[in-house]
Amino acid sequence: MTEEVPAQGGLTERLDSLFRSGRPDGKPWTNDEVAAGIKAGNPKIKVSGAYLSALRTGKRSHPSIDLVVALAGFFAVPVSYLTNPQSTPTLENQIAALPQVDQAGVRSIALRAIGVNDDGLKAVAAVLDHVRQLQGLPPVRTEQDDEA
């Protein structure tokens, strides 16, 4: 069974919810940060913080499909989450949307971790950290590491 992220309302509400859901450090995304992130990954897309603000407040309501696709990619949700009021992204969909998940096996490992308790996750993370070290890969820092 996959965990569902609550979804309500149309584009305005869903987009605002994604901004408020926050960055990895827990702070909400700013319009300018998201615009810069989208432009960095998609230089042909013309978007500004002011335009994103207008979308979030409902003053604008018809973004280009390219921008909708870029927003979905930025927030790691399926495009249907922004375009279909009946859509609710699952945790599986969010994991699948991450670019790193294209690597064979990563998605499978992430899905296996869903539902595992904290002690189990710590054990799995320790094993993966050890494997990364053996392969000469840098350590992965997470919010939990910073809080500890």
mmCIF file of C-alpha atoms in Angstrom:
data_model
loop_
_atom_site.group_PDB
_atom_site.id
_atom_site.type_symbol
_atom_site.label_atom_id
_atom_site.label_comp_id
_atom_site.label_asym_id
_atom_site.label_seq_id
_atom_site.Cartn_x
_atom_site.Cartn_y
_atom_site.Cartn_z
ATOM 1 C CA MET A 1 0.000 0.000 0.000
ATOM 2 C CA THR A 2 1.307 3.474 -0.852
ATOM 3 C CA GLU A 3 0.992 6.591 1.247
ATOM 4 C CA GLU A 4 -1.116 9.337 -0.330
ATOM 5 C CA VAL A 5 -0.480 13.048 -0.193
ATOM 6 C CA PRO A 6 -3.716 14.979 0.382
ATOM 7 C CA ALA A 7 -4.958 16.765 -2.711
ATOM 8 C CA GLN A 8 -7.775 19.266 -2.853
ATOM 9 C CA GLY A 9 -8.893 22.106 -5.081
ATOM 10 C CA GLY A 10 -7.643 23.263 -8.431
ATOM 11 C CA LEU A 11 -4.308 24.455 -9.738
ATOM 12 C CA THR A 12 -4.154 27.485 -7.427
ATOM 13 C CA GLU A 13 -4.638 25.480 -4.228
ATOM 14 C CA ARG A 14 -2.449 22.569 -5.274
ATOM 15 C CA LEU A 15 0.394 24.781 -6.425
ATOM 16 C CA ASP A 16 0.255 26.845 -3.238
ATOM 17 C CA SER A 17 0.265 23.635 -1.209
ATOM 18 C CA LEU A 18 3.439 22.481 -2.957
ATOM 19 C CA PHE A 19 5.157 25.775 -2.179
ATOM 20 C CA ARG A 20 4.094 25.581 1.472
ATOM 21 C CA SER A 21 5.147 21.921 1.796
ATOM 22 C CA GLY A 22 8.655 23.262 1.974
ATOM 23 C CA ARG A 23 12.231 22.776 0.964
ATOM 24 C CA PRO A 24 14.359 19.987 2.433
ATOM 25 C CA ASP A 25 15.241 22.361 5.308
ATOM 26 C CA GLY A 26 11.529 22.662 6.148
ATOM 27 C CA LYS A 27 11.097 26.290 5.087
ATOM 28 C CA PRO A 28 8.465 27.098 2.439
ATOM 29 C CA TRP A 29 9.668 27.666 -1.111
ATOM 30 C CA THR A 30 9.684 31.260 -2.289
ATOM 31 C CA ASN A 31 8.318 32.215 -5.692
ATOM 32 C CA ASP A 32 11.757 33.444 -6.775
ATOM 33 C CA GLU A 33 13.497 30.221 -5.659
ATOM 34 C CA VAL A 34 11.114 28.068 -7.670
ATOM 35 C CA ALA A 35 11.328 30.346 -10.709
ATOM 36 C CA ALA A 36 15.139 30.200 -10.572
ATOM 37 C CA GLY A 37 15.075 26.411 -10.169
ATOM 38 C CA ILE A 38 12.776 25.993 -13.141
ATOM 39 C CA LYS A 39 14.863 28.318 -15.320
ATOM 40 C CA ALA A 40 18.044 26.501 -14.323
ATOM 41 C CA GLY A 41 16.611 23.164 -15.422
ATOM 42 C CA ASN A 42 14.616 24.524 -18.379
ATOM 43 C CA PRO A 43 16.294 27.661 -19.769
ATOM 44 C CA LYS A 44 13.696 28.031 -22.539
ATOM 45 C CA ILE A 45 10.858 28.487 -20.037
ATOM 46 C CA LYS A 46 10.151 32.100 -19.205
ATOM 47 C CA VAL A 47 8.900 32.331 -15.628
ATOM 48 C CA SER A 48 9.287 34.832 -12.808
ATOM 49 C CA GLY A 49 8.535 34.869 -9.129
ATOM 50 C CA ALA A 50 5.805 37.417 -9.796
ATOM 51 C CA TYR A 51 4.105 35.123 -12.320
ATOM 52 C CA LEU A 52 4.250 32.181 -9.895
ATOM 53 C CA SER A 53 2.733 34.411 -7.219
ATOM 54 C CA ALA A 54 -0.115 35.278 -9.598
ATOM 55 C CA LEU A 55 -0.707 31.554 -10.249
ATOM 56 C CA ARG A 56 -0.688 30.790 -6.521
ATOM 57 C CA THR A 57 -3.212 33.518 -5.739
ATOM 58 C CA GLY A 58 -5.476 32.822 -8.697
ATOM 59 C CA LYS A 59 -4.796 36.124 -10.446
ATOM 60 C CA ARG A 60 -3.474 34.039 -13.343
ATOM 61 C CA SER A 61 -4.867 30.629 -14.138
ATOM 62 C CA HIS A 62 -3.660 29.313 -17.497
ATOM 63 C CA PRO A 63 0.085 28.549 -17.423
ATOM 64 C CA SER A 64 1.685 26.965 -20.481
ATOM 65 C CA ILE A 65 1.886 23.186 -20.528
ATOM 66 C CA ASP A 66 5.686 23.518 -20.516
ATOM 67 C CA LEU A 67 5.508 25.444 -17.247
ATOM 68 C CA VAL A 68 3.079 22.946 -15.719
ATOM 69 C CA VAL A 69 5.426 20.094 -16.659
ATOM 70 C CA ALA A 70 8.395 22.013 -15.220
ATOM 71 C CA LEU A 71 6.520 22.753 -11.978
ATOM 72 C CA ALA A 72 5.570 19.092 -11.625
ATOM 73 C CA GLY A 73 9.183 18.098 -12.179
ATOM 74 C CA PHE A 74 10.477 20.674 -9.720
ATOM 75 C CA PHE A 75 8.122 19.483 -6.974
ATOM 76 C CA ALA A 76 8.463 15.787 -7.955
ATOM 77 C CA VAL A 77 4.749 15.225 -8.474
ATOM 78 C CA PRO A 78 2.986 13.831 -11.532
ATOM 79 C CA VAL A 79 1.703 16.440 -13.998
ATOM 80 C CA SER A 80 -1.794 15.105 -13.343
ATOM 81 C CA TYR A 81 -1.542 16.383 -9.764
ATOM 82 C CA LEU A 82 -1.592 19.934 -11.155
ATOM 83 C CA THR A 83 -4.020 19.327 -14.008
ATOM 84 C CA ASN A 84 -6.542 16.789 -12.740
ATOM 85 C CA PRO A 85 -8.605 17.642 -9.620
ATOM 86 C CA GLN A 86 -9.206 13.917 -9.064
ATOM 87 C CA SER A 87 -5.505 13.084 -8.957
ATOM 88 C CA THR A 88 -3.679 12.343 -5.727
ATOM 89 C CA PRO A 89 0.040 11.630 -6.040
ATOM 90 C CA THR A 90 1.216 8.607 -4.159
ATOM 91 C CA LEU A 91 4.557 8.390 -2.448
ATOM 92 C CA GLU A 92 5.490 5.895 -5.162
ATOM 93 C CA ASN A 93 4.776 8.515 -7.857
ATOM 94 C CA GLN A 94 6.845 11.109 -6.021
ATOM 95 C CA ILE A 95 9.782 8.713 -5.714
ATOM 96 C CA ALA A 96 9.498 7.777 -9.384
ATOM 97 C CA ALA A 97 9.613 11.467 -10.379
ATOM 98 C CA LEU A 98 13.059 11.995 -8.830
ATOM 99 C CA PRO A 99 15.784 12.036 -11.517
ATOM 100 C CA GLN A 100 18.097 9.795 -9.455
ATOM 101 C CA VAL A 101 15.475 7.042 -9.509
ATOM 102 C CA ASP A 102 16.218 6.372 -13.185
ATOM 103 C CA GLN A 103 19.214 4.383 -11.977
ATOM 104 C CA ALA A 104 18.343 0.694 -11.981
ATOM 105 C CA GLY A 105 17.366 -0.600 -8.563
ATOM 106 C CA VAL A 106 17.044 2.727 -6.724
ATOM 107 C CA ARG A 107 13.262 2.830 -7.113
ATOM 108 C CA SER A 108 12.989 -0.753 -5.929
ATOM 109 C CA ILE A 109 14.978 0.000 -2.776
ATOM 110 C CA ALA A 110 12.969 3.146 -2.042
ATOM 111 C CA LEU A 111 9.671 1.297 -2.399
ATOM 112 C CA ARG A 112 10.853 -1.482 -0.103
ATOM 113 C CA ALA A 113 11.595 1.115 2.596
ATOM 114 C CA ILE A 114 7.991 2.352 2.718
ATOM 115 C CA GLY A 115 6.408 1.218 5.979
ATOM 116 C CA VAL A 116 9.643 0.105 7.645
ATOM 117 C CA ASN A 117 9.941 1.427 11.214
ATOM 118 C CA ASP A 118 12.626 3.912 12.324
ATOM 119 C CA ASP A 119 15.014 1.255 13.645
ATOM 120 C CA GLY A 120 14.758 -0.694 10.411
ATOM 121 C CA LEU A 121 15.349 2.441 8.327
ATOM 122 C CA LYS A 122 18.430 3.295 10.404
ATOM 123 C CA ALA A 123 19.803 -0.200 9.808
ATOM 124 C CA VAL A 124 19.187 0.010 6.052
ATOM 125 C CA ALA A 125 20.746 3.489 5.911
ATOM 126 C CA ALA A 126 23.830 2.220 7.765
ATOM 127 C CA VAL A 127 24.249 -0.632 5.283
ATOM 128 C CA LEU A 128 23.870 1.745 2.320
ATOM 129 C CA ASP A 129 26.322 4.212 3.892
ATOM 130 C CA HIS A 130 28.848 1.386 4.247
ATOM 131 C CA VAL A 131 28.378 0.285 0.622
ATOM 132 C CA ARG A 132 28.797 3.891 -0.561
ATOM 133 C CA GLN A 133 32.005 4.166 1.470
ATOM 134 C CA LEU A 134 33.354 0.919 -0.023
ATOM 135 C CA GLN A 135 32.643 2.267 -3.518
ATOM 136 C CA GLY A 136 34.343 5.588 -2.796
ATOM 137 C CA LEU A 137 31.115 7.589 -2.956
ATOM 138 C CA PRO A 138 30.629 10.647 -0.732
ATOM 139 C CA PRO A 139 28.414 10.368 2.329
ATOM 140 C CA VAL A 140 24.795 11.476 2.029
ATOM 141 C CA ARG A 141 23.723 14.227 4.425
ATOM 142 C CA THR A 142 20.061 14.430 5.400
ATOM 143 C CA GLU A 143 17.963 16.692 7.610
ATOM 144 C CA GLN A 144 17.982 13.974 10.263
ATOM 145 C CA ASP A 145 21.795 13.957 10.253
ATOM 146 C CA ASP A 146 21.859 17.736 10.740
ATOM 147 C CA GLU A 147 19.417 17.525 13.659
ATOM 148 C CA ALA A 148 21.370 14.786 15.453
#
